[in-house]
Structure formats: structure tokens, C-alpha cells
Amino acid sequence: ALLATSLSPKVAKVAAMIESNSIDGCMCLASGLDMLVEKLSGLRRADLDASKVVCRRLVEWMHAFDVDCSMYSELLSHPNELTMLRSFSGTLVEPLLRRVLRPAHPRYVVVEPREAKVKPVDAELQQLWGSDLDGSEDMRVAVVLRDGLVQTSLIYVRQSTWWLVASVDFAHHGEAAPGHWHINRTPSGDRVEHWGPRGAVFHGTCWNCPLWWLVIPAGLEYASRPLRLDLLPTDAFGDVDSH
């Protein structure tokens, strides 16, 4: 139900139908689209058509994620995600992207900078960390606070210096939900606030990044909590009412 709502918050009827019929992921995959559509009874034509679209997308997403993958880049299948992968293919940034799109156990560093935008935060961290490269760390996450809440997480990879590769925003930006992410390098390796093809801004979603990108240290609170975390065990990630 939460996944259906994330696909289209305006179509709450699909989420209500899933909850009222106690439909879980296994049942949805086993019975498919026909079963979901059959449950959509008594809706107006406009609501029914919109709900069918959401049901179709929901089943497609569940099939796409019901696979064995070694890295999240294998799950990137939306047209804008494929465009992103093609844009970085064969570049010096591609291996760095593939490294951070794998399971990892990075070190988390909490910072409360003077300015919360990505480029000045990165510049401040570069001065702070300097040549802090003892070889024991391969990746690092800078958890950025603003007004005491986690606003952004910056994903770093160790090179000759610490390289900012991607960032996660824990806030709504237009239609981009909390937990969406950006790439902070151009294919040529230049640092940017938000990369995107042909002048557009690329947005990944909280559903297709590694879970460690969304983790924050214990005792901190999100500016806005990613919906994905509400599907995970509450003993590890809290619950909707705990933030």
C-alpha cells in the first residue's frame, strides 16, 4: 500500500483497496494485475482508469525488484535512469558510481555547516578532511544537519582525495519525494550542485538507491522521512510515529 501511494499519492483508492483486502507483495506477484483490477469495484470511470494505471505500474515495479542483483545500478530501468547510465558509461565517474551503488559499510560523519548547499558543504569538508586518507575507509557519508534535522547526506568515495559522488535530499523538491538523490559530478568529473542531461535535473528515488544512503546515526531525525523506511523493521529504522 505504501509503494502504491508513492507511485501516485493522488490515487489513494489503490492503497485503501490493498489494505482492506490484506494483499501483500507475494500475493500481488502471484496473482498479478488482473487480481488487483478485479478488486477495484465501485469506482467512478476517471478514478478507475487512474487506479488501473497505478496497479499496472505497481506490478511492474514489484517484478522489476523481484530479482537477484549485486548492485542497485542493475535496478535502474526508468528512461531517465537509463539516460543517466548511458551518459556516464565509459567515463572516469562510472566506476565511482558503480562502487557507491553497491552494498557497503561506510563511516558516517555528522556536520552542521554554515551553508547547507552541496557545493559549499563539500568545500568546507575538503578543508576539514584535507588528506585524511589512512586507507582504512573506502566510503564516507556526511550527514548534513539544518536546524537540528538531517537535511542531506553526501556520498563520498576515497580517491587521491575524498570525492563527492552523490547526495540524498530528505525533503520534497517539487514532485521528488524525500529520499530522492542526485549525482554531483558531470561525466567529465566536475563537481556540480545537481547533474542532469540536457539542462534537466536528474532525480533518483528512495526505492532505487542502497539502503545505507538513507541511514542516519541514532538519535538524529530526518527533515522528512523517506517512505521506503516505513516498509522496514521498526526495531532498526523506527516507525512513522517515531520521528
PDB file of N, CA and C in Angstrom, residues 72 76 101 168 179 181 205-214 228:
ATOM      1  N   TYR A  72      22.720  -1.789  -7.098  1.00  0.00           N
ATOM      2  CA  TYR A  72      21.468  -1.101  -7.404  1.00  0.00           C
ATOM      3  C   TYR A  72      21.423  -0.571  -8.824  1.00  0.00           C
ATOM      4  N   LEU A  76      18.113   0.114 -12.093  1.00  0.00           N
ATOM      5  CA  LEU A  76      17.773   1.393 -12.706  1.00  0.00           C
ATOM      6  C   LEU A  76      17.254   1.146 -14.116  1.00  0.00           C
ATOM      7  N   LEU A 101      26.882   2.358  -5.668  1.00  0.00           N
ATOM      8  CA  LEU A 101      25.588   1.707  -5.872  1.00  0.00           C
ATOM      9  C   LEU A 101      25.629   0.223  -5.500  1.00  0.00           C
ATOM     10  N   VAL A 168      21.781  12.714  -1.130  1.00  0.00           N
ATOM     11  CA  VAL A 168      20.391  12.348  -0.866  1.00  0.00           C
ATOM     12  C   VAL A 168      19.715  13.508  -0.150  1.00  0.00           C
ATOM     13  N   GLY A 179      14.130  11.459   0.284  1.00  0.00           N
ATOM     14  CA  GLY A 179      14.967  10.309  -0.019  1.00  0.00           C
ATOM     15  C   GLY A 179      15.394  10.268  -1.475  1.00  0.00           C
ATOM     16  N   TRP A 181      17.594  11.325  -4.762  1.00  0.00           N
ATOM     17  CA  TRP A 181      19.036  11.555  -4.801  1.00  0.00           C
ATOM     18  C   TRP A 181      19.487  12.167  -6.119  1.00  0.00           C
ATOM     19  N   THR A 205      15.171   7.865  -6.960  1.00  0.00           N
ATOM     20  CA  THR A 205      14.179   7.760  -5.893  1.00  0.00           C
ATOM     21  C   THR A 205      14.730   6.958  -4.718  1.00  0.00           C
ATOM     22  N   CYS A 206      14.049   7.053  -3.586  1.00  0.00           N
ATOM     23  CA  CYS A 206      14.488   6.307  -2.403  1.00  0.00           C
ATOM     24  C   CYS A 206      14.395   4.803  -2.605  1.00  0.00           C
ATOM     25  N   TRP A 207      13.653   4.369  -3.649  1.00  0.00           N
ATOM     26  CA  TRP A 207      13.449   2.945  -3.888  1.00  0.00           C
ATOM     27  C   TRP A 207      14.605   2.304  -4.650  1.00  0.00           C
ATOM     28  N   ASN A 208      15.428   3.109  -5.304  1.00  0.00           N
ATOM     29  CA  ASN A 208      16.460   2.501  -6.141  1.00  0.00           C
ATOM     30  C   ASN A 208      17.868   2.972  -5.798  1.00  0.00           C
ATOM     31  N   CYS A 209      18.084   3.270  -4.512  1.00  0.00           N
ATOM     32  CA  CYS A 209      19.443   3.534  -4.037  1.00  0.00           C
ATOM     33  C   CYS A 209      19.746   2.555  -2.908  1.00  0.00           C
ATOM     34  N   PRO A 210      21.016   2.301  -2.601  1.00  0.00           N
ATOM     35  CA  PRO A 210      21.348   1.414  -1.486  1.00  0.00           C
ATOM     36  C   PRO A 210      20.776   1.936  -0.173  1.00  0.00           C
ATOM     37  N   LEU A 211      20.382   1.034   0.685  1.00  0.00           N
ATOM     38  CA  LEU A 211      19.764   1.439   1.951  1.00  0.00           C
ATOM     39  C   LEU A 211      20.722   2.267   2.801  1.00  0.00           C
ATOM     40  N   TRP A 212      22.025   2.004   2.684  1.00  0.00           N
ATOM     41  CA  TRP A 212      22.968   2.753   3.513  1.00  0.00           C
ATOM     42  C   TRP A 212      23.008   4.235   3.145  1.00  0.00           C
ATOM     43  N   TRP A 213      22.518   4.601   1.966  1.00  0.00           N
ATOM     44  CA  TRP A 213      22.410   6.016   1.616  1.00  0.00           C
ATOM     45  C   TRP A 213      21.358   6.711   2.482  1.00  0.00           C
ATOM     46  N   LEU A 214      20.352   5.967   2.928  1.00  0.00           N
ATOM     47  CA  LEU A 214      19.227   6.542   3.675  1.00  0.00           C
ATOM     48  C   LEU A 214      19.421   6.475   5.184  1.00  0.00           C
ATOM     49  N   ARG A 228      10.238   4.686   2.037  1.00  0.00           N
ATOM     50  CA  ARG A 228      10.788   3.328   1.981  1.00  0.00           C
ATOM     51  C   ARG A 228      11.079   2.763   3.365  1.00  0.00           C
TER      52      ARG A 228
END
